Amino acid sequence: MGKKIFSGVQPTGNLHLGNYLGAIKNFVELNNDDKNECIFCVVDLHAITVYQNPELLRNNIYETVATFLASGINHKKSIIFNQSRVGAHSETAWILSCVARMGWLNRMTQFKEKAGKDKEKASIGLYSYPVLMAADILLYDATHVPVGDDQKQHLELCRDIAQRFNNDYKVENFFKVPEPLIQKQFSRIMSLKDGLKKMSKSEPSDLSRINLTDNKDDILNKIKKAKTDSLPMPSTIEELEDRAEAKNLLGIYSSLSGLTLEKSISEFSGKNFSEFKNDLAEILVDKIIPISVEIKKLLEDKKYLEQILSEGHKKANDIASNKLKKIHELVGF
Ligand code: AMP
Ligand code: TRP
């Protein structure tokens, strides 16, 4: 049986290799399987949980759509839409926030990381962010949610919210309890400057990530400057245990080449990092440059991107408003 897929990406700029390998590459494979119904959402309501410059946000929304298309998602097979245009998301998030418990949200590690030491100054939206994410997923009866490893806890919360609602309102299976789809290997791509930190859009140093809009020189330069250690390339998986940078770079190589980690290790075993880096840069250029070129081309035709968002909006809005109507009835509105 086919799966009902839902996933979202925040339009906060700098979409990078982590987003691609952790999530978008998986979206494309799911989209290519004709049995699946896929919905991919540009989650701009999530983006504003930290202040976004309005002009930049508008542009980043288009850039995210362009990235979906350039990576190979087919808008005729999948719904691509923008979260803020479908009012049901915010409204459902409110209703679900009356079902979710403070105790559950207090455990969310992403909030703790993002809010930092001074939680009093974090926005309420940043705190309740996973409830909105649950609304996104549950409105479409998604059965599977492809995400990177960092979203696993949010998905568990979504499952708890679905079950609690079904229980409280005595409606078995009204909300489908979704399964996460997280790659078994390489589901967390790390910074090129620190193998213990996640590759991230918000990291100040651009050298820490490969952006999907980077050109060839950017990629060559970033790989040349990527942090390594002073030992030769490892010969066994065990050796990677405390060599975070080597592990990450080999993981990226494996993921892009489709080779197992074992095969990649044996290909470079005992060699210098510089030799490995040449091959890594080459495969990155091969895979990323066509995407980068296509993103830039698509961004020159905003009318086309707008048309895709508008088609997606109609389809998504039909599904979501229908579900919201049923939620209203159940709740007693
Ligand atoms: P975001 O940019 O936070 O909207 O993330 C979009 C998708 O990319 C989510 O499914 C994330 O889990 C995934 N993702 C973000 N950063 C990474 C990373 N460094 N490694 C793997 N997946 C990631
Ligand atoms: N929180 C996700 C992230 O930062 C983005 C997101 C929002 C999402 N709504 C979603 C992912 C629904 C999957 C399903 O990456």
XYZ file of C-alpha atoms and ligand atoms in Angstrom:
371
model
C 0.000 0.000 0.000
C 1.136 3.530 -0.717
C 2.054 5.979 1.985
C 0.608 9.405 2.711
C 3.660 11.585 3.050
C 3.852 15.019 4.653
C 6.939 17.047 5.390
C 7.946 20.662 5.816
C 10.992 22.832 5.369
C 11.424 26.288 6.895
C 12.058 29.121 4.429
C 14.897 30.557 6.452
C 17.506 30.709 3.682
C 20.794 28.867 3.259
C 19.303 25.460 2.472
C 22.281 23.168 2.755
C 23.671 19.700 2.244
C 22.214 18.564 5.599
C 18.720 19.529 4.460
C 19.338 17.739 1.183
C 20.790 14.471 2.496
C 18.698 14.405 5.693
C 15.368 15.252 4.111
C 14.948 16.501 0.540
C 16.707 13.559 -1.170
C 14.294 11.287 0.652
C 11.326 13.468 -0.460
C 12.371 12.936 -4.075
C 12.516 9.158 -3.720
C 9.094 9.073 -2.052
C 7.704 11.354 -4.765
C 9.044 9.019 -7.449
C 7.098 6.052 -6.097
C 3.695 6.273 -7.800
C 1.970 4.518 -4.926
C 2.641 7.396 -2.532
C 0.687 10.610 -2.098
C 3.115 13.344 -1.115
C 2.636 16.815 0.327
C 5.600 19.141 0.839
C 5.060 22.343 2.737
C 7.067 25.543 2.979
C 6.539 26.220 6.674
C 6.693 30.001 6.885
C 4.652 30.131 10.113
C 7.419 28.128 11.733
C 10.043 30.445 10.266
C 8.743 33.518 12.118
C 9.213 31.905 15.540
C 12.456 33.857 15.294
C 12.215 37.296 13.629
C 12.609 37.243 9.849
C 13.123 40.250 7.649
C 9.864 40.334 5.590
C 11.543 40.921 2.213
C 14.023 38.118 2.823
C 11.292 35.794 4.030
C 9.273 36.367 0.865
C 12.314 35.560 -1.213
C 13.238 32.515 0.873
C 9.749 31.091 0.346
C 10.359 31.121 -3.412
C 13.854 29.766 -2.914
C 12.528 26.806 -0.938
C 9.986 25.996 -3.664
C 12.750 26.329 -6.273
C 14.919 23.954 -4.221
C 12.153 21.339 -4.065
C 11.723 21.495 -7.839
C 15.436 21.655 -8.641
C 16.082 18.617 -6.434
C 13.585 16.597 -8.453
C 10.195 16.867 -6.747
C 7.512 16.827 -9.412
C 4.718 19.298 -8.599
C 2.287 17.351 -10.783
C 2.691 14.317 -8.532
C 3.127 16.041 -5.187
C 1.389 18.986 -3.581
C 3.811 21.843 -2.915
C 2.316 24.668 -0.884
C 2.888 27.438 1.584
C 1.707 26.920 5.168
C 0.533 30.474 5.939
C -1.931 30.475 3.038
C -3.914 27.617 4.564
C -5.605 29.113 7.621
C -6.487 25.674 9.023
C -2.900 25.173 10.223
C -2.918 28.007 12.757
C -6.437 27.234 13.894
C -5.755 23.537 14.381
C -2.532 24.386 16.204
C -4.591 26.367 18.713
C -7.001 23.492 19.286
C -4.137 21.029 19.654
C -2.365 23.360 22.073
C -5.316 22.742 24.376
C -4.644 19.003 24.109
C -0.839 19.022 24.408
C 0.573 19.204 27.947
C 3.173 21.661 29.243
C 5.167 18.725 30.564
C 5.482 17.271 27.069
C 6.681 20.543 25.558
C 9.078 21.172 28.423
C 11.023 18.125 27.318
C 11.702 19.356 23.773
C 15.455 19.638 23.383
C 15.314 21.796 20.263
C 13.539 24.535 22.220
C 16.152 24.346 24.947
C 18.943 24.628 22.382
C 17.331 27.448 20.430
C 16.161 29.446 23.441
C 19.580 29.208 25.073
C 20.157 30.430 28.593
C 17.550 33.156 28.651
C 14.286 31.273 28.090
C 12.246 34.262 29.318
C 13.168 36.061 26.124
C 12.224 33.280 23.706
C 8.984 33.793 21.783
C 5.924 31.787 22.782
C 5.836 30.582 19.180
C 9.276 29.022 19.518
C 8.001 27.103 22.529
C 4.761 25.897 20.961
C 6.374 25.282 17.563
C 6.014 21.463 17.760
C 2.245 21.801 18.274
C 1.974 23.676 14.975
C 4.083 20.948 13.410
C 1.616 18.357 14.735
C -1.263 20.340 13.184
C 0.548 20.347 9.811
C 0.869 16.584 9.830
C -2.476 15.590 11.362
C -4.598 17.787 9.076
C -3.560 15.664 6.098
C -3.869 12.203 7.718
C -0.198 11.657 6.907
C 0.985 8.125 7.606
C 4.709 8.824 7.176
C 6.834 11.895 7.809
C 10.321 12.027 6.277
C 12.617 14.225 8.374
C 16.187 14.509 9.586
C 17.192 13.032 12.893
C 16.739 16.346 14.752
C 12.955 16.197 14.287
C 12.456 12.781 15.855
C 11.342 14.147 19.216
C 8.846 16.513 17.585
C 7.298 13.577 15.785
C 6.945 11.635 19.007
C 5.110 14.629 20.437
C 2.852 14.680 17.373
C 2.004 11.023 17.999
C 1.188 11.782 21.649
C -1.054 14.685 20.654
C -2.917 12.561 18.082
C -3.530 9.785 20.602
C -4.581 12.172 23.343
C -7.089 13.913 21.052
C -8.505 10.582 19.866
C -8.876 9.505 23.505
C -10.290 12.745 24.891
C -12.885 13.026 22.140
C -13.498 9.276 21.981
C -12.806 8.967 18.266
C -10.625 6.009 17.476
C -8.270 6.705 14.565
C -9.648 10.190 13.845
C -6.123 11.479 13.754
C -3.751 8.993 12.135
C -0.739 8.371 14.313
C 2.157 9.034 11.891
C 5.448 7.177 11.576
C 8.710 9.050 11.214
C 10.850 8.166 8.185
C 14.398 8.865 9.254
C 17.336 7.566 7.265
C 19.139 4.860 9.204
C 22.558 6.162 8.264
C 23.781 9.720 7.750
C 20.544 11.228 9.081
C 22.520 13.994 10.782
C 25.069 15.843 8.671
C 27.542 17.768 10.783
C 29.287 21.124 10.341
C 32.408 21.150 8.143
C 34.123 23.129 10.883
C 33.127 21.014 13.874
C 32.140 17.358 13.579
C 30.179 17.529 16.832
C 27.853 20.332 15.697
C 24.938 19.919 13.308
C 25.284 21.557 9.882
C 22.913 24.467 10.251
C 21.411 27.381 8.341
C 22.005 29.748 11.198
C 25.687 29.042 11.860
C 27.466 32.390 11.227
C 30.392 30.853 9.297
C 29.396 29.980 5.726
C 32.430 27.662 5.629
C 30.568 25.324 8.009
C 28.093 24.218 5.336
C 27.648 23.463 1.639
C 24.693 25.544 0.502
C 22.511 24.192 -2.272
C 23.136 27.485 -4.107
C 26.945 27.296 -3.847
C 28.994 27.413 -7.047
C 31.887 25.129 -7.920
C 34.567 27.389 -6.402
C 32.615 27.685 -3.138
C 32.414 23.893 -2.866
C 36.094 23.320 -3.676
C 37.123 25.979 -1.182
C 34.864 24.721 1.606
C 36.025 21.123 1.246
C 39.650 22.229 1.139
C 39.131 24.151 4.400
C 36.967 21.468 6.072
C 38.333 20.397 9.450
C 40.068 17.007 9.650
C 42.514 15.429 12.062
C 46.209 14.702 11.632
C 45.917 10.908 11.218
C 45.702 9.152 7.842
C 42.260 8.064 6.601
C 40.756 5.320 8.797
C 40.673 1.628 7.869
C 37.752 0.440 10.001
C 34.364 1.719 11.177
C 35.499 1.391 14.795
C 38.273 3.920 14.183
C 35.608 6.525 13.359
C 34.234 6.458 16.899
C 36.242 9.426 18.137
C 37.079 10.971 14.796
C 33.931 13.027 14.284
C 35.163 14.989 11.230
C 36.408 11.920 9.355
C 33.132 10.164 10.143
C 31.054 13.065 8.850
C 33.028 13.538 5.618
C 32.998 9.816 4.870
C 29.274 9.765 5.643
C 28.684 12.567 3.133
C 30.771 10.711 0.549
C 28.851 7.466 1.102
C 25.493 9.138 1.015
C 26.230 10.924 -2.280
C 27.935 7.987 -3.971
C 25.446 5.389 -2.772
C 28.342 3.279 -1.433
C 28.175 1.719 2.010
C 30.324 3.290 4.698
C 32.497 0.144 4.723
C 33.153 0.464 0.968
C 34.017 4.143 1.264
C 36.406 3.440 4.124
C 38.189 0.712 2.200
C 38.471 2.955 -0.875
C 40.493 5.555 1.049
C 42.014 3.471 3.832
C 45.457 4.764 4.910
C 45.491 7.558 2.288
C 45.941 11.255 3.007
C 42.920 13.406 3.639
C 43.873 15.610 0.701
C 43.386 12.729 -1.731
C 39.994 11.883 -0.221
C 38.989 15.550 -0.243
C 39.602 15.751 -4.010
C 37.182 12.886 -4.611
C 34.673 14.238 -2.123
C 34.727 17.682 -3.762
C 34.285 16.080 -7.168
C 31.197 14.116 -6.187
C 29.740 17.156 -4.412
C 30.212 19.269 -7.518
C 28.600 16.525 -9.615
C 25.518 16.297 -7.411
C 25.068 19.834 -6.114
C 25.953 22.068 -9.075
C 23.061 20.898 -11.292
C 20.685 21.655 -8.391
C 22.304 25.015 -7.744
C 22.096 26.038 -11.410
C 18.436 25.004 -11.598
C 17.517 26.880 -8.395
C 18.992 30.078 -9.822
C 17.182 29.578 -13.118
C 13.839 28.941 -11.414
C 14.259 32.004 -9.196
C 14.283 34.170 -12.297
C 10.703 33.106 -13.003
C 8.763 34.064 -9.868
C 5.496 33.919 -11.843
C 6.039 30.215 -12.422
C 6.863 29.583 -8.761
C 3.806 31.599 -7.751
C 1.652 29.476 -10.029
C 2.930 26.286 -8.381
C 2.212 27.668 -4.922
C -1.228 28.743 -5.964
C -2.116 25.315 -7.427
C -0.724 23.639 -4.308
C -2.669 26.001 -2.085
C -6.007 25.040 -3.632
C -5.393 21.324 -3.208
C -3.999 21.583 0.308
C -6.727 23.976 1.406
C -9.469 21.557 0.297
C -8.005 18.698 2.327
C -7.240 20.805 5.397
C -10.564 22.675 5.548
C -12.418 19.396 5.315
C -10.507 17.942 8.235
C -10.887 21.144 10.248
C -14.670 21.021 9.780
C -14.684 17.571 11.373
C -12.449 18.804 14.202
C -14.963 21.600 14.882
C -17.815 19.102 15.125
C -15.892 16.821 17.476
C -14.810 19.647 19.752
C -18.371 21.021 19.986
C -18.077 24.270 18.027
P 14.771 22.986 8.583
O 15.830 23.657 7.812
O 15.004 23.069 10.046
O 13.392 23.353 8.168
O 14.925 21.457 8.227
C 14.389 20.845 7.062
C 14.685 19.365 7.084
O 16.111 19.141 7.021
C 14.230 18.652 8.377
O 13.691 17.401 8.044
C 15.497 18.513 9.180
O 15.448 17.413 10.047
C 16.539 18.308 8.085
N 17.883 18.754 8.522
C 18.237 20.004 8.906
N 19.547 20.047 9.229
C 20.042 18.801 9.040
C 21.332 18.189 9.200
N 22.392 18.888 9.598
N 21.448 16.868 8.920
C 20.385 16.143 8.496
N 19.147 16.642 8.327
C 18.960 17.961 8.595
N 10.108 21.487 12.254
C 10.613 21.057 10.993
C 12.078 21.498 10.867
O 12.499 22.439 11.425
C 9.821 21.632 9.847
C 8.393 21.194 9.869
C 7.307 21.948 10.149
C 7.914 19.894 9.546
N 6.169 21.221 10.030
C 6.505 19.943 9.669
C 8.535 18.714 9.195
C 5.700 18.821 9.441
C 7.728 17.582 8.968
C 6.333 17.642 9.092
O 12.801 20.900 10.144
